[in-house]
Coordinates of N, CA and C in Angstrom, one line a residue:
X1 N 3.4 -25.6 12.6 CA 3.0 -24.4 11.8 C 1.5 -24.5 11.5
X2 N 0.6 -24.0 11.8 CA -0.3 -23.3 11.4 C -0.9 -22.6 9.9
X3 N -1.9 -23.5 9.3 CA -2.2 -23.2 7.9 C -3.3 -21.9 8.3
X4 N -3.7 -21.2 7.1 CA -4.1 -20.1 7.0 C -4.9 -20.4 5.7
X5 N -5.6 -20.0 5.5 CA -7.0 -20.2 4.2 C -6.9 -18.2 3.8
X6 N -6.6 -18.2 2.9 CA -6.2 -16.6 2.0 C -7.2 -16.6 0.7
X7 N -7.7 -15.1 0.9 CA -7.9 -14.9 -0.5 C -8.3 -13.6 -1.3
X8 N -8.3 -13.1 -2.6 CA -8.2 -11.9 -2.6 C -9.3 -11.4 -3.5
X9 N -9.9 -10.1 -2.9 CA -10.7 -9.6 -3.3 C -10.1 -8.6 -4.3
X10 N -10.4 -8.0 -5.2 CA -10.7 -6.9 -6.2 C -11.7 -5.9 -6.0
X11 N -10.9 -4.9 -6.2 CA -11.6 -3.6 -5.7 C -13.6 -3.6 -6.3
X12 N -13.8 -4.2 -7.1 CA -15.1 -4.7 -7.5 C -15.8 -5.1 -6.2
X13 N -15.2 -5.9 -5.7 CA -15.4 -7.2 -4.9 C -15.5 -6.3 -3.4
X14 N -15.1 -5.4 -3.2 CA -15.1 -5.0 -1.9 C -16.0 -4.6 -0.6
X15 N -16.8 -4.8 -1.2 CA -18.2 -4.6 -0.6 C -19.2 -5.4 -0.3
X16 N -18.6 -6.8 -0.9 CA -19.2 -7.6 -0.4 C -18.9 -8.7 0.5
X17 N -20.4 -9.0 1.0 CA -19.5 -10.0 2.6 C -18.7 -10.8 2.9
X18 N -18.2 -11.1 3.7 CA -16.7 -11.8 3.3 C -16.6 -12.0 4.9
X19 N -16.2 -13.6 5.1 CA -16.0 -13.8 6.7 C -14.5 -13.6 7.2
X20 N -13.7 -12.8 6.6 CA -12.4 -12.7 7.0 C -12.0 -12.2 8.4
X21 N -11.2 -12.7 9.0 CA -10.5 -12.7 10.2 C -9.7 -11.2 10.2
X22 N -9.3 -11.2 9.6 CA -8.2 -10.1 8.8 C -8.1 -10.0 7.4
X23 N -8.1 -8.4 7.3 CA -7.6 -8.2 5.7 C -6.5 -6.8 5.1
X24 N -5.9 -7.2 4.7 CA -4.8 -6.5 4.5 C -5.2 -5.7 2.9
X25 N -5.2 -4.5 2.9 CA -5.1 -3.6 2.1 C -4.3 -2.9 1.2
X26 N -4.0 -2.9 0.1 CA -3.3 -2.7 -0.4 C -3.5 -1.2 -0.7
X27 N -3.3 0.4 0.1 CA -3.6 1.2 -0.1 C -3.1 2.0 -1.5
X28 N -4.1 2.4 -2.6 CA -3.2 2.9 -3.0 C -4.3 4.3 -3.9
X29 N -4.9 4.3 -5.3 CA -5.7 5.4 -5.2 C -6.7 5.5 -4.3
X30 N -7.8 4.0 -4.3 CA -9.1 4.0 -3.7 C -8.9 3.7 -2.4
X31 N -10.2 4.5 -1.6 CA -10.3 3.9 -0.1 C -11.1 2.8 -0.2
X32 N -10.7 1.9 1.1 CA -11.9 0.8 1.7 C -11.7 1.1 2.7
X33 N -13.6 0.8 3.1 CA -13.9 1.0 4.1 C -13.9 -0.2 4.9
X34 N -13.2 0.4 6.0 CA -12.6 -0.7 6.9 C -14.4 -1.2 7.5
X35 N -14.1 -2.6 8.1 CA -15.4 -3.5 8.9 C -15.0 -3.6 10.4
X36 N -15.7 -3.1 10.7 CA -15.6 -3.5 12.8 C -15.1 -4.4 13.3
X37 N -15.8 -6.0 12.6 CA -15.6 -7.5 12.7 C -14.2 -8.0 12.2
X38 N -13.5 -7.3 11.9 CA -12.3 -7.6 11.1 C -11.3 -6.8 11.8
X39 N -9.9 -7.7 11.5 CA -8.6 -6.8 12.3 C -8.3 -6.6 10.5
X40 N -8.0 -5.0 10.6 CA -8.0 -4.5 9.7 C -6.6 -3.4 9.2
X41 N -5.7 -4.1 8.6 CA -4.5 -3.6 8.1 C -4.5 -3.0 6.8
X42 N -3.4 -1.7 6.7 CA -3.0 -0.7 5.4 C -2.2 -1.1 5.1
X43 N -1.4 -1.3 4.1 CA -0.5 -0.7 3.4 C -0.4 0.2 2.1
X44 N -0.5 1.1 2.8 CA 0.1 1.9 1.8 C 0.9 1.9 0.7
X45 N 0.9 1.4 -0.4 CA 1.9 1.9 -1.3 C 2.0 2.9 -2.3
X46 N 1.2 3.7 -2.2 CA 1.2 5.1 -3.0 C 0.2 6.0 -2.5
X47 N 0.8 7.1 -2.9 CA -0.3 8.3 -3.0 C -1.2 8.6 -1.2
X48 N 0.2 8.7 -0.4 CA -0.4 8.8 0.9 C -1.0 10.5 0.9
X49 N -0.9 10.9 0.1 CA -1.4 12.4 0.6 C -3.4 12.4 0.3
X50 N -3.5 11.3 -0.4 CA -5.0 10.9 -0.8 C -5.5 10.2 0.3
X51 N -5.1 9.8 1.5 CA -5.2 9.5 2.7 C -5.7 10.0 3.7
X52 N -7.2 10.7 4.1 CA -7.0 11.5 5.7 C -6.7 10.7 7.0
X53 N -6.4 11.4 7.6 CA -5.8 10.8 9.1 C -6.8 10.0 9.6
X54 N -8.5 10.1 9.6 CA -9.1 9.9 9.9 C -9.3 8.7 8.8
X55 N -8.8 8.5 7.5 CA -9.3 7.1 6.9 C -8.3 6.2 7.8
X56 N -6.8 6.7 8.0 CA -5.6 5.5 8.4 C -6.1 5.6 10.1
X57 N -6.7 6.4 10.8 CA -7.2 5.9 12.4 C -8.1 4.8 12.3
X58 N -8.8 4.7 11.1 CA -9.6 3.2 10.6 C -9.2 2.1 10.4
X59 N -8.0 1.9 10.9 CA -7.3 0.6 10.5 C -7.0 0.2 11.7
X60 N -6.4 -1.1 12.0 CA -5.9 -1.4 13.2 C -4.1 -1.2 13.5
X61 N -4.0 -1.5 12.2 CA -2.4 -1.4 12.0 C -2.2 -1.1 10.6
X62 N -0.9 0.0 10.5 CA -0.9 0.9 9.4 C 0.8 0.3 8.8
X63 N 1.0 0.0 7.8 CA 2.3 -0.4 7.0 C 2.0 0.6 5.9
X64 N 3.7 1.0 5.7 CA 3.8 2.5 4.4 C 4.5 2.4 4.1
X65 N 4.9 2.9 2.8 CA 6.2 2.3 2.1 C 7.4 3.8 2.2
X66 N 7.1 3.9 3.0 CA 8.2 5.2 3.2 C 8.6 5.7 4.6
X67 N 10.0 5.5 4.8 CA 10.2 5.5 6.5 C 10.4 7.1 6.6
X68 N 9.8 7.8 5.9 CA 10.0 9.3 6.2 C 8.2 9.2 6.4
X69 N 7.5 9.1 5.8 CA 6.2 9.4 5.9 C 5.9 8.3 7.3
X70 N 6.6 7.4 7.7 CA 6.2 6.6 8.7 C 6.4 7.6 10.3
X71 N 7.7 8.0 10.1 CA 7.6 8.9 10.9 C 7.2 10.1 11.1
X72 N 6.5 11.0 9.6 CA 5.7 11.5 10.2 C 4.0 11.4 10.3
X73 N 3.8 10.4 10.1 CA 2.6 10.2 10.6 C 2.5 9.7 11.3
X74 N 3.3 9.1 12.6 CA 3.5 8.6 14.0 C 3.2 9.5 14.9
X75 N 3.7 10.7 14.4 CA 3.4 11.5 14.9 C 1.5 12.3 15.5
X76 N 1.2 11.9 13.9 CA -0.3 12.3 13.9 C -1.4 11.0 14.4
X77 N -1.1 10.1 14.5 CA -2.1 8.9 13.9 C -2.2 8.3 15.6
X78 N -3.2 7.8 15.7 CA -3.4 6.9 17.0 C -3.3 5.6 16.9
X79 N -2.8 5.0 15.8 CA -2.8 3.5 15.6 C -1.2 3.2 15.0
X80 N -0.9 2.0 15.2 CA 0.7 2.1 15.1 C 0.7 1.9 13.8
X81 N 2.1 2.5 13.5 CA 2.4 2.2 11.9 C 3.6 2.1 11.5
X82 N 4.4 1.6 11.2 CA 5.6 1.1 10.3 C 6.1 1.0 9.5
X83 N 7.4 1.2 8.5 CA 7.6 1.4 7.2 C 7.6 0.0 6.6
X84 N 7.0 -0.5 5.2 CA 7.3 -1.6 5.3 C 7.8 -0.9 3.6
X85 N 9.0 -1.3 3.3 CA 9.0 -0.7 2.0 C 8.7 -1.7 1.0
X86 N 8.9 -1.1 -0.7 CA 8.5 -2.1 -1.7 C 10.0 -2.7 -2.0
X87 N 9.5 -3.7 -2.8 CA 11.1 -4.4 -2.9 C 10.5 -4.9 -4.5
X88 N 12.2 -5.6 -5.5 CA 11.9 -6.0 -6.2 C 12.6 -7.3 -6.8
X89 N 12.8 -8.3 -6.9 CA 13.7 -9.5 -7.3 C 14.7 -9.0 -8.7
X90 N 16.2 -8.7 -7.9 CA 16.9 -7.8 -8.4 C 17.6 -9.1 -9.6
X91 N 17.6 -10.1 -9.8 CA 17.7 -11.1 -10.7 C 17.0 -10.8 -12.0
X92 N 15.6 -10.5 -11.8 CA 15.0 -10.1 -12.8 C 14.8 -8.9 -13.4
X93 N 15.4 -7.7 -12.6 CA 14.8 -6.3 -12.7 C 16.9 -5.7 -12.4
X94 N 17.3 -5.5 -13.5 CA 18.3 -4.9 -13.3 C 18.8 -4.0 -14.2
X95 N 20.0 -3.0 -13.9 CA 20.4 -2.0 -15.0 C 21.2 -2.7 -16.1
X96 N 21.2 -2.7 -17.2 CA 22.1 -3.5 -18.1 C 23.4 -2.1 -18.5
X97 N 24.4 -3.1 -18.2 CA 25.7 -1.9 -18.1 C 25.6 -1.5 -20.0
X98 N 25.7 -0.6 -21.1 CA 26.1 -0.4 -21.7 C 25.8 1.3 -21.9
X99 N 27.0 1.7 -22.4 CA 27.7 3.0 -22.9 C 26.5 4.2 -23.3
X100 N 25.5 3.2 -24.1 CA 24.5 3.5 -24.8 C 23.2 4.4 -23.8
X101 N 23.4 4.0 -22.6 CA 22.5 3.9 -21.6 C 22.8 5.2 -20.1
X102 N 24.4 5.5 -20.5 CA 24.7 6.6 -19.6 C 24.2 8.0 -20.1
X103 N 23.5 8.3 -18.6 CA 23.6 9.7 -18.1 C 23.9 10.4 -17.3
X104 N 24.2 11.5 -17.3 CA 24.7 12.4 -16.3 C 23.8 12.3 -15.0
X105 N 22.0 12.3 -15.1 CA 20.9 12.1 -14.8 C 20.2 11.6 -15.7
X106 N 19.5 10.6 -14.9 CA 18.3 10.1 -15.0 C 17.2 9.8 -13.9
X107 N 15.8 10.3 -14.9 CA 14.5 10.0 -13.8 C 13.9 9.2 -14.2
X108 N 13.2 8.0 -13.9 CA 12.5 6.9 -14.2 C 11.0 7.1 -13.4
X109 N 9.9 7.4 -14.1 CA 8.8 7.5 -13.3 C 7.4 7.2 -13.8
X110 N 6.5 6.4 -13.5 CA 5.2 6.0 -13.6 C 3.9 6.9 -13.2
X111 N 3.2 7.8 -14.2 CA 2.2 8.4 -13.5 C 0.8 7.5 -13.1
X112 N 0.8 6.5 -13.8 CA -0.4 5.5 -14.0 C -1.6 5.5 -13.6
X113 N -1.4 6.7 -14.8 CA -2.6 7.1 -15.4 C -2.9 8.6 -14.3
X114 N -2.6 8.6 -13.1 CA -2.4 9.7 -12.1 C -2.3 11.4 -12.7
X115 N -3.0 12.3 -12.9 CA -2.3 13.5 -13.5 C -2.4 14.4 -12.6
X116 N -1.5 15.2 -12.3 CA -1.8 16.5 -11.7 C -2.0 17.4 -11.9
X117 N -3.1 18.6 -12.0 CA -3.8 19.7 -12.4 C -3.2 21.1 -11.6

């Protein structure tokens, strides 16, 4: 196996030089501008409509957290792309069963900080 030397930059941090081989993106409000010298990966995990086609043809390879938006932007995009979805360690992150807690419906949702006009 083959070691790997990683490390991560902050959106602060993004503009400056950096001899990376590859860098994986964590897309989500801000854009980065992809580097020529680099193999250069998306993921998307929110807010793909703040995305133009023309920022995700800047990548080399596109990961999105939604297999409906994967397929349709397969459709539009010239660089491959695949769902990669979010996941969460369901040991730590679970519904606790009590009486107190039922509804008919429920929505659980994060604008952070995001508002729409």
């Amino acid at each position: 196996m083959k070691n790997f030397s990683t490390r991560i930059f902050f959106r602060k941090e993004w503009n400056k030089e950096n001899y990376s081989d590859v860098v994986i993106v964590l897309r989500g409000l801000h854009k980065y501008e992809t580097k020529p010298n680099q193999f250069n990966i998306m993921w998307n995990i929110s807010h793909p409509e703040l995305v133009s086609i023309g920022e995700y043809n800047s990548y080399d390879y596109i990961f999105i957290s939604s297999i409906f938006m994967a397929e349709e932007l397969s459709k539009k995009l010239k660089v491959p792309i695949k769902p990669l979805l979010q996941c969460t360690d369901e040991k730590l992150f679970f519904p606790e069963k009590s009486a107190n807690h039922a509804h008919e419906l429920l929505f659980v949702g994060n604008s952070r900080g995001f508002l729409e006009r």
